Coordinates of C-alpha atoms in Angstrom, one line a residue:
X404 CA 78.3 69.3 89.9
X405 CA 76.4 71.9 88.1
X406 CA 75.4 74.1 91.0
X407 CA 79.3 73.9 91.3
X408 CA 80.1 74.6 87.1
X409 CA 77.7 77.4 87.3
X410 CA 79.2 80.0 90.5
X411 CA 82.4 79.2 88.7
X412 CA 80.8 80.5 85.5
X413 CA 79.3 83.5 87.8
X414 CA 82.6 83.7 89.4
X415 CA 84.8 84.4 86.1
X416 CA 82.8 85.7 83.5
X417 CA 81.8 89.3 82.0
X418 CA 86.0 90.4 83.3
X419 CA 87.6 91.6 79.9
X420 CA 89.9 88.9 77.8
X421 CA 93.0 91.3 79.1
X422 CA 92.5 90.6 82.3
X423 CA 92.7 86.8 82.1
X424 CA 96.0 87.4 80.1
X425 CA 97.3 89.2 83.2
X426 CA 95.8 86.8 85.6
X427 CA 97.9 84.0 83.7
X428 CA 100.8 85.9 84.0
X429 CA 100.7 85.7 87.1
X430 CA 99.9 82.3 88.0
X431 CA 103.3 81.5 85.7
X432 CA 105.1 83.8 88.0
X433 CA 103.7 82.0 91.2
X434 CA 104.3 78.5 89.9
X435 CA 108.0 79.4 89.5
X436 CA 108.4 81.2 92.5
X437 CA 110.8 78.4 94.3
X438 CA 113.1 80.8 95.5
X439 CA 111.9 82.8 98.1
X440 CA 109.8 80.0 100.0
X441 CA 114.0 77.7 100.1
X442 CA 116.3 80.9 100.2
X443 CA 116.5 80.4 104.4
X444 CA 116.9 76.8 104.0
X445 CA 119.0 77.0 101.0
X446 CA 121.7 79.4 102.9
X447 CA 121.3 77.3 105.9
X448 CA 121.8 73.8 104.4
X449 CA 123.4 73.4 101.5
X450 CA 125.5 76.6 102.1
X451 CA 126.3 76.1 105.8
X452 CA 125.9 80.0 106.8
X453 CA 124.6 80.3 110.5
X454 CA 120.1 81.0 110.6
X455 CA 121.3 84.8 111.7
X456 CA 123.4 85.2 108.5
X457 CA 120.1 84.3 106.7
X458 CA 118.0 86.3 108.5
X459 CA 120.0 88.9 107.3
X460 CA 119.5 88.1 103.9
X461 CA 115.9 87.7 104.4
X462 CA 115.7 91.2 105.8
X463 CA 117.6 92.8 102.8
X464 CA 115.6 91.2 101.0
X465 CA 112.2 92.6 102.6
X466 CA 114.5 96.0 102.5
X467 CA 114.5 95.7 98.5
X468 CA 110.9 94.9 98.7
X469 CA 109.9 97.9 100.7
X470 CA 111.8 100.4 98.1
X471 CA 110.4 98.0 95.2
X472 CA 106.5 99.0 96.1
X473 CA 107.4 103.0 96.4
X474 CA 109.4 102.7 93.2
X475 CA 107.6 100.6 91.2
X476 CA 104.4 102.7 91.8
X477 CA 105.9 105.5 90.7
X478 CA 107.1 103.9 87.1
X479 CA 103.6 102.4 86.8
X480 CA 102.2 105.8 86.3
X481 CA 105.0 107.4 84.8
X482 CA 106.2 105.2 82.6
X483 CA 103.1 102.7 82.1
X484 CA 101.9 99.3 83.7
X485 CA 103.0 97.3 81.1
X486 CA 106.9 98.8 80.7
X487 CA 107.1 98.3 84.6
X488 CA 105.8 94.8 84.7
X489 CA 108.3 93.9 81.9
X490 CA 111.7 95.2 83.2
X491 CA 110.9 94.4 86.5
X492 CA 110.0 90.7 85.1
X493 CA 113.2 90.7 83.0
X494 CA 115.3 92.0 85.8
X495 CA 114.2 89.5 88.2
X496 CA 114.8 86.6 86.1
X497 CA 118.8 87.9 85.6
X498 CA 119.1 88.8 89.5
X499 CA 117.5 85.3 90.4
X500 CA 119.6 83.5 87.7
X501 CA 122.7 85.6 89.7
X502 CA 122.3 84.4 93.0
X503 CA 122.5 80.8 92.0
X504 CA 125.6 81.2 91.0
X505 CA 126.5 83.8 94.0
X506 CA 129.4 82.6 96.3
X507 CA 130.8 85.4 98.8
X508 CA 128.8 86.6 101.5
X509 CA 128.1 89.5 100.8
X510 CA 127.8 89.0 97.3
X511 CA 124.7 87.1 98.2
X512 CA 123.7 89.4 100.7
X513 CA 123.6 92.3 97.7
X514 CA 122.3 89.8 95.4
X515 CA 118.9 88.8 97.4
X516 CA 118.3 92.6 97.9
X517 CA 118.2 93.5 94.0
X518 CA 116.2 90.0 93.6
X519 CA 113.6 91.7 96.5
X520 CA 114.0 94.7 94.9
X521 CA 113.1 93.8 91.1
X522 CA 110.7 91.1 92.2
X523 CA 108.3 93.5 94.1
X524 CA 108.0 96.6 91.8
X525 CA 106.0 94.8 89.7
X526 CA 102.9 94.4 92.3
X527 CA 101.9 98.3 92.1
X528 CA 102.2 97.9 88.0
X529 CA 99.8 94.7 88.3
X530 CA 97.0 96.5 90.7
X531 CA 96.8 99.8 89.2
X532 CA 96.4 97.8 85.6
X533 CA 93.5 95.6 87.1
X534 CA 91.8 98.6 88.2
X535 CA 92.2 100.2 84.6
X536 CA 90.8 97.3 83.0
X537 CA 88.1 96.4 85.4
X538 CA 84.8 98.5 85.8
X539 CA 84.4 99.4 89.4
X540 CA 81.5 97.2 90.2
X541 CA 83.3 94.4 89.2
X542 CA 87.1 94.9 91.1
X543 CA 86.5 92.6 94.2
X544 CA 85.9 89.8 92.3
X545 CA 88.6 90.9 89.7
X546 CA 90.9 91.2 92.9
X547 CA 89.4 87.8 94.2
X548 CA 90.5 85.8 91.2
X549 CA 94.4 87.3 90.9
X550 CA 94.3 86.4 94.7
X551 CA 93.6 83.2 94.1
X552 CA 95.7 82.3 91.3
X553 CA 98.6 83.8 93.2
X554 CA 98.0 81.4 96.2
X555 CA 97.6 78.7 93.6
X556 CA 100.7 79.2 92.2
X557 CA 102.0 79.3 95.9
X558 CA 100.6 75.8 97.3
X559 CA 102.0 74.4 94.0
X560 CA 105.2 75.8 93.9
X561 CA 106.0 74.9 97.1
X562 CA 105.7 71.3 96.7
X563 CA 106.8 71.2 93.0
X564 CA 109.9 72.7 94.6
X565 CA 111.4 70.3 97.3
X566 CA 111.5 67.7 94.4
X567 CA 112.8 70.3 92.2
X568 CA 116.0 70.8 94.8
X569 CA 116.5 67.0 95.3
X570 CA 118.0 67.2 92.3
X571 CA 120.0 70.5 93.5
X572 CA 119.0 73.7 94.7
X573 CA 120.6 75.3 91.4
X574 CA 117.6 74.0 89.7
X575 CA 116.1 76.4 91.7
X576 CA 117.0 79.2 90.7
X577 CA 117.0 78.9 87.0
X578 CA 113.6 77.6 87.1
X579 CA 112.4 80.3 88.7
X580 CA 114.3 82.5 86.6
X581 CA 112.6 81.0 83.4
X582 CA 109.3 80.9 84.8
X583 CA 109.6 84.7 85.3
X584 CA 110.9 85.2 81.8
X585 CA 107.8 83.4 80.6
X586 CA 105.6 85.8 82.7
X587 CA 107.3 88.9 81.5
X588 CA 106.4 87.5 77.7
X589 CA 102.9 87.0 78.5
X590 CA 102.9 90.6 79.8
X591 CA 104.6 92.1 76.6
X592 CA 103.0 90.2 73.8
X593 CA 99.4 90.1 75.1
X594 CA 98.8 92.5 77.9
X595 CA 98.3 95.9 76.6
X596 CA 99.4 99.4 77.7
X597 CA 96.6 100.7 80.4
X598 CA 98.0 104.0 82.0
X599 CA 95.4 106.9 81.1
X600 CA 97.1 109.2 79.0
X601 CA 97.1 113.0 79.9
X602 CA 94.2 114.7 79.4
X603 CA 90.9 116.1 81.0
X604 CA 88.7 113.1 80.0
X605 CA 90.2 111.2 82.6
X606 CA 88.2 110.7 85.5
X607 CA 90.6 111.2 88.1
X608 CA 89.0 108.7 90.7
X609 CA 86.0 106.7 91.4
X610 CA 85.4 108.5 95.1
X611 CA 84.4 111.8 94.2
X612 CA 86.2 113.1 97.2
X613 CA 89.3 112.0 95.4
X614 CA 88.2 113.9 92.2
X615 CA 88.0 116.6 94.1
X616 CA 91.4 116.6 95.9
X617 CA 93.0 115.8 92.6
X618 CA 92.5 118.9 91.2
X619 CA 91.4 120.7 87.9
X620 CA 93.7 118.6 86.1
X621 CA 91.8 115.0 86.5
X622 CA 94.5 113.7 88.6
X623 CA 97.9 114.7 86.1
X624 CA 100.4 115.7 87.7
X625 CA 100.0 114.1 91.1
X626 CA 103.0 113.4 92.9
X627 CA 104.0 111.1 95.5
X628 CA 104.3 114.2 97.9
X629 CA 100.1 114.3 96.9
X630 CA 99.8 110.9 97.9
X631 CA 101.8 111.3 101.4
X632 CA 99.4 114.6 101.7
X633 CA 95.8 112.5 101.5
X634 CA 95.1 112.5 105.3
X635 CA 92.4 109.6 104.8
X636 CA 94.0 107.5 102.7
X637 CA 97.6 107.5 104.5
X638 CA 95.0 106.8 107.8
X639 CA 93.9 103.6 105.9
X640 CA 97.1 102.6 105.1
X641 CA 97.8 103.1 108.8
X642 CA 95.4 100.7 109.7
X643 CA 96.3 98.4 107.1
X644 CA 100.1 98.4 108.6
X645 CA 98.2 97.3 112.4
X646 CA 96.4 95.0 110.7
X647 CA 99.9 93.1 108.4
X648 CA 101.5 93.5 111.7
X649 CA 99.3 90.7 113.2
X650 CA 99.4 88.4 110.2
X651 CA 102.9 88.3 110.0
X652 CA 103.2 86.7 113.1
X653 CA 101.6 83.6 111.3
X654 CA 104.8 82.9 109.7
X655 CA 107.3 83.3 112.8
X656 CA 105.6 83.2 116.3
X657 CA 103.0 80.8 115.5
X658 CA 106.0 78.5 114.2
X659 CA 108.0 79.6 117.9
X660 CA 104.5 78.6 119.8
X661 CA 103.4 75.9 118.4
X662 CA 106.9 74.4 119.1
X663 CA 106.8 75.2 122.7
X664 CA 103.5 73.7 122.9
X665 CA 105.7 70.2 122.1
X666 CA 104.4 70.0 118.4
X667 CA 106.6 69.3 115.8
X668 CA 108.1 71.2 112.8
X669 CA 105.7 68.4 110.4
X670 CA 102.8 69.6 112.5
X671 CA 103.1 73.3 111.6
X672 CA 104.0 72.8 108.2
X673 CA 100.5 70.6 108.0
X674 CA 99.0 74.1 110.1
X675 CA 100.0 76.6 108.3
X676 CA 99.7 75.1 104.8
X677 CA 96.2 75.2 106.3
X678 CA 96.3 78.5 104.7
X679 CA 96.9 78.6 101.6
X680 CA 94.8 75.7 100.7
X681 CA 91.6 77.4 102.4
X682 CA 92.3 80.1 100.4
X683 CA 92.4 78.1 96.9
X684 CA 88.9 76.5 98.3
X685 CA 87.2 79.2 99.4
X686 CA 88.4 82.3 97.3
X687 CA 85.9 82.6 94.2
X688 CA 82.6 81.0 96.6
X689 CA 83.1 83.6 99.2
X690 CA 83.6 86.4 96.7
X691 CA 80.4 85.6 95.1
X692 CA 78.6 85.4 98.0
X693 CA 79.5 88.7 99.0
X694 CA 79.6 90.2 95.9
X695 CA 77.8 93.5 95.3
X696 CA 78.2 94.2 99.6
X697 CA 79.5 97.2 100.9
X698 CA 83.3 97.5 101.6
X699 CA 83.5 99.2 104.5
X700 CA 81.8 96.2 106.1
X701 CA 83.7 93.5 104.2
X702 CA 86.6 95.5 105.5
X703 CA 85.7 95.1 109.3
X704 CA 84.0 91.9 109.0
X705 CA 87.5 90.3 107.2
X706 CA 89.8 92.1 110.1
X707 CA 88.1 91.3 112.8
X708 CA 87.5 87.4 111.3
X709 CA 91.8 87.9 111.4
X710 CA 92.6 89.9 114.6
X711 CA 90.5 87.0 116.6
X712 CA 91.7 84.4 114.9
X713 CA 95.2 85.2 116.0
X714 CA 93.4 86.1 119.2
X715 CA 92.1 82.3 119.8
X716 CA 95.7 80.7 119.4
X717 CA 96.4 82.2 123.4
X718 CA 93.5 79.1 123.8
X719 CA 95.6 76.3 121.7
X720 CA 97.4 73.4 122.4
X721 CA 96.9 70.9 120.0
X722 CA 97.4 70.8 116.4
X723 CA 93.7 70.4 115.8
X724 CA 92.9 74.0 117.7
X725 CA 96.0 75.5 116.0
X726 CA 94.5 74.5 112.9
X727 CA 91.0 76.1 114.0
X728 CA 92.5 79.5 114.5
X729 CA 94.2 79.5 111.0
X730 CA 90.8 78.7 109.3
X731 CA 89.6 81.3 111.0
X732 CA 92.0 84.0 110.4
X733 CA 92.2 82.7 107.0
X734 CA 88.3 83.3 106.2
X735 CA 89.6 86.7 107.3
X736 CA 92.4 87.0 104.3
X737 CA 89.8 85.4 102.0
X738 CA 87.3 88.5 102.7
X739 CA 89.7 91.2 103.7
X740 CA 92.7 91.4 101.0
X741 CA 90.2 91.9 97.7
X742 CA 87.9 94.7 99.8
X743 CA 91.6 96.1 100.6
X744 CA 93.4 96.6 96.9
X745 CA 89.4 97.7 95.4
X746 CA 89.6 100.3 98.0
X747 CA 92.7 101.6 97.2
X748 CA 92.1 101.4 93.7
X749 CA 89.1 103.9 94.0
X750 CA 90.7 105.8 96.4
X751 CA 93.1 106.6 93.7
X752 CA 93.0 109.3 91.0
X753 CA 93.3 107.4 87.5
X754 CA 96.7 108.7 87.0
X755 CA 98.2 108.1 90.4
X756 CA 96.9 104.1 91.0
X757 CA 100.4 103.0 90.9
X758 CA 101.4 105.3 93.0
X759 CA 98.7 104.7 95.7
X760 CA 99.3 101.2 95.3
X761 CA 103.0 101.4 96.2
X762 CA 102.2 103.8 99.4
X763 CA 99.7 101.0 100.7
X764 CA 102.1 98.2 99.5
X765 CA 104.6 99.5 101.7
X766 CA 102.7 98.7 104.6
X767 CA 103.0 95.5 104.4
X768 CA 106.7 95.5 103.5
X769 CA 107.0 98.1 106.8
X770 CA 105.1 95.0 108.9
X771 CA 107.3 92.4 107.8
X772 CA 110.3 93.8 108.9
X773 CA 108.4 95.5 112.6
X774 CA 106.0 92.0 112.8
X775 CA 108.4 89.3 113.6
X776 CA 110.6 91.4 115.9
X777 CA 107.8 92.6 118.0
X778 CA 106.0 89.0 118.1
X779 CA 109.2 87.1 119.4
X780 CA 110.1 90.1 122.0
X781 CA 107.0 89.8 123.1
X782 CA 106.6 86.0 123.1
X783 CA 109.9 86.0 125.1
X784 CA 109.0 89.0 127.6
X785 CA 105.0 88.3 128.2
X786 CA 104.5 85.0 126.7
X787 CA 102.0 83.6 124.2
X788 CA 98.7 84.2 126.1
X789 CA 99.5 88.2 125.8
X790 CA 100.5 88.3 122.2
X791 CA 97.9 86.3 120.6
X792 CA 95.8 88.7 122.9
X793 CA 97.4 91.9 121.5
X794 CA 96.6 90.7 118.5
X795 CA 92.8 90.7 119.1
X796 CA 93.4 93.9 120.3
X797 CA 95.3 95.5 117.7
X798 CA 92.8 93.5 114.9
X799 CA 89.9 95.3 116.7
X800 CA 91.5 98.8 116.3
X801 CA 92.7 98.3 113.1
X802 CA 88.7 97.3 112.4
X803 CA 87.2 100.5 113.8
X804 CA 90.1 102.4 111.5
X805 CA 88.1 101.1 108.4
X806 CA 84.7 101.8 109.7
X807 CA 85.5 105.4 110.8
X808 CA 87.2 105.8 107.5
X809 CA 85.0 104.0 105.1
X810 CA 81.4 104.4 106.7
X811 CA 78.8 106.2 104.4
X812 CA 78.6 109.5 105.2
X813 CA 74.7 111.1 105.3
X814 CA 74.4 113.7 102.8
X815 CA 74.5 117.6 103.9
X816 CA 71.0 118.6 105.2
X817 CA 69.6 121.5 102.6
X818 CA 69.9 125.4 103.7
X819 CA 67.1 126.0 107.2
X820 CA 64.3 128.0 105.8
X821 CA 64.6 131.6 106.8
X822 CA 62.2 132.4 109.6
X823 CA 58.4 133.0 109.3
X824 CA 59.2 131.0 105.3
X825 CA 56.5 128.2 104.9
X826 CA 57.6 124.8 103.7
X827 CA 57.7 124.2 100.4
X828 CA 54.7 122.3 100.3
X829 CA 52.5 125.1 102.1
X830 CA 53.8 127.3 99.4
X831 CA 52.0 128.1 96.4
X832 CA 54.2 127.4 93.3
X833 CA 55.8 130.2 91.6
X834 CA 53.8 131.1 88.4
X835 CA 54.6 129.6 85.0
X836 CA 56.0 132.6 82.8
X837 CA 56.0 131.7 79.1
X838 CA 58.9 131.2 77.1
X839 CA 60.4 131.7 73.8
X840 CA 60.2 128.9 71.1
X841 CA 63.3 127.8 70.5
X842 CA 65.1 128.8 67.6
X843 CA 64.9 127.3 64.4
X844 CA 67.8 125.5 62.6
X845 CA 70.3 127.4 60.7
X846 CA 69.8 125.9 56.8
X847 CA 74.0 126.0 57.4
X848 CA 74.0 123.5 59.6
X849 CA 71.7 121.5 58.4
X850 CA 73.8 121.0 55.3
X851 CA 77.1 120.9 57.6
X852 CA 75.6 117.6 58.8
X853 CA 74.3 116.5 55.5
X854 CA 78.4 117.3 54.0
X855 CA 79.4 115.1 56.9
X856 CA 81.8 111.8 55.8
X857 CA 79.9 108.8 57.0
X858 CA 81.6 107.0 59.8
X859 CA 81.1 103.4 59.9
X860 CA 79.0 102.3 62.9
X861 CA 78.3 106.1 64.2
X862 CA 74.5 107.2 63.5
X863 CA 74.2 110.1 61.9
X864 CA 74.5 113.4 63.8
X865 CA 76.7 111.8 66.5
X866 CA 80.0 113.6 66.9
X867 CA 83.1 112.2 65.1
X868 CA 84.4 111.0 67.9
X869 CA 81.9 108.2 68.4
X870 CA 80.1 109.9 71.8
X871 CA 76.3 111.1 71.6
X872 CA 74.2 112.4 74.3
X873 CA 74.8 111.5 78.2
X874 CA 77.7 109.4 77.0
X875 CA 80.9 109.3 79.5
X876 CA 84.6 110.2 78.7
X877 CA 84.6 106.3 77.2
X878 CA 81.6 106.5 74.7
X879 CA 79.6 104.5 77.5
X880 CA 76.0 105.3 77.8
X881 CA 75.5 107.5 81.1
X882 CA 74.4 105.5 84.0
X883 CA 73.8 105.7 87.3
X884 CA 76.5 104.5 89.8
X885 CA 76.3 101.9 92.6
X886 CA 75.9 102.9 95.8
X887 CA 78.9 102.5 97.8
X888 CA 80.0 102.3 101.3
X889 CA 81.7 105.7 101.6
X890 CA 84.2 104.9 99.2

């Protein structure tokens, strides 16, 4: 037990007290979130509308989602994390409250598309603020822990809610509604503004490549046309889309094969909550035992763990295997999705993370609406065996796309010596020439310094402005960074 106590002690500490505010807030948005995980049965059953009327609305739904990450990226940075989080919070709980009490068709139909809509610009907000809070170094495991509580909130919300409807699905609604509220509170009254403000001592991104694509300006200014124009980070988000495109078909095909393999709907729900609960287990002990690896290979290793894990269901036909190749892809998940949203973040300029963040959000929004289509025309067309193995396929291409990407570069080799030169450590060395003592202090400023006003906690001699020699844009002593895997 105290091997156990102390990786979760490793696991959670030295992350900033602002951070754990935000993580709560969004574990209280997870525990609430009843609605989206009932909306198909909800329309189906207690509404009687036919599964392709509710399809529909699970579709406009995704459609509000996929303007919601482009959107709310674009707030997050011009308008600040914080504000972004809180009216998209706000306006979720009213549109959620709303649709509960929706009656017409299309009424509904409009409804679930704001509720999409308002309940997905927040994610951008939420990543580019972890990243402003959390040091580099310490993002994957800052990425780890909101992953988890979000999947927490998931597997509990989920069971909480089938008792929650027993008592009608209008409950529902308004409980998710207040849970949202409650999360939009926590934001306001203890999460504080993060979005750099304009300014030159902003470092505009954590790749240097970045910082030097964003300009003389430290990143102000960029727009989303500047996002769309960064060739290698629109490739990454390119291979991220391959890669969602595969695990969305763990929510639809596997469902459609495992029921053609003569198990039951029970059965899958026992498969696939496989996942989530792997997830709660395994999040924070995996992400300390790779912590401090590169993410280039965390990035292969985690889609290639997914991609062949899809791949091995063409081999099922039991429960038991089922269940095998959902702990498999789910180890996957566990490494792949915190490498994924630290990438991005460093990938970003500071001034543009929600921005980036939407862009890459929408490939998963892009692969929810392409993913189930493509899996069930396929199922239906080729059968099973070909689409689980197109999704090895696709996993594997998706897994070179981060290594081409993300590899560590060598450095340039230096300028070849001209010919008939001698190395340099044939050479003799250039002659010491004497130089001039340096001047001596001006009795002016010497009594400038003495006239200073003493600042409390500053030495004496330091600039006002708290930063002394070798000290970065925050006051932090210089220091070398990391070594990172090309990003």
């Amino acid at each position: 037990m105290g091997t156990v106590g102390r990786a979760v002690k490793e696991a959670v500490s030295g992350l900033p007290r602002e951070f754990w505010w935000l993580w709560t807030s969004t574990l209280v948005n997870r525990l609430g979130g009843f609605v989206v995980t009932f909306l198909a049965l909800y329309l189906t059953v207690e509404r009687g509308f036919s599964a392709s009327y509710a399809g529909l609305v699970a579709s406009l739904y995704g459609l509000g989602g996929s303007v919601a990450a482009v959107v709310g990226g674009v707030a997050a940075d011009r308008w600040g994390r914080r504000a972004t989080m809180t009216a998209a919070q706000v306006g979720t709980a009213v549109a959620t409250a709303a649709l509960g009490f929706a009656e017409h068709p299309a009424a509904i139909a409009a409804v679930a598309c704001l509720v999409g809509f308002t309940g997905n610009a927040s994610r951008p907000a939420v990543q580019a603020m972890i990243a402003d809070l959390v040091p580099a170094a310490d993002r994957v495991r800052a990425f780890s822990l909101n992953y988890w509580a979000i999947n927490i909130g998931f597997g509990v919300s989920a069971a909480v809610a089938g008792l929650v409807a027993a008592h009608g699905y209008l409950w529902l609604f308004l409980g998710d509604a207040l849970a949202t509220v409650l999360c939009a509170a926590v934001v306001f009254l203890k999460v504080p503004e993060t979005r750099p403000q304009d300014g030159p001592a902003d470092g505009p991104a954590d790749d240097p490549a970045v910082a030097g694509r964003a300009g003389k300006s430290g990143g102000a200014g960029v727009s989303l046309l500047d996002v769309l124009r960064d060739g290698r980070f629109v490739a990454l988000t390119g291979a991220t889309f391959l890669l969602a495109v595969v695990a969305q078909q763990g929510s639809t095909t596997l469902s459609v094969d495992m029921g053609a393999a003569g198990l039951s709907a029970s059965q899958y729900g026992l498969v696939i909550g496989l996942n989530g609960l792997l997830i709660v287990i395994l999040q924070i002990p995996v992400t300390r035992l790779l912590e401090g690896r590169g993410r280039a290979g965390l990035l292969v290793v985690g889609t290639l763990l997914m991609g062949w894990g899809f791949g091995l269901t063409a081999f099922a036909g039991s429960a038991g295997f089922y269940a095998l190749t959902v702990a498999v892809w789910t180890l996957g998940e566990v490494v792949h999705a915190p490498a994924m949203m630290s990438v991005v973040a460093e990938m970003s300029p500071a001034r543009a993370r929600g921005r980036y963040q939407g862009v890459h959000s929408l490939a998963w929004s892009a692969a929810a609406f392409l993913g189930p289509a493509v899996g069930g025309w396929g199922l239906d067309r080729w059968g099973g065996g070909t689409v689980w193995g197109a999704c090895a396929v696709i996993g594997t291409v998706a897994a070179a796309g981060y290594w081409l990407l993300l590899r560590e570069r060598p450095a340039p080799a230096g300028p070849p010596l001209a010919r008939g030169a001698a190395p340099a450590a044939d050479r003799p060395a250039a002659p010491v020439l004497p130089t001039a003592p340096p001047p001596a202090p001006k009795v002016s400023d010497a009594l400038e310094v003495a006239a200073a006003p003493a600042i409390p906690g500053v030495p004496a001699g330091v600039p006002a402005d708290g930063r002394g020699p070798g000290a970065d844009a925050d006051g932090a002593a210089a220091r070398p960074a990391a070594p990172r895997a090309g990003v």
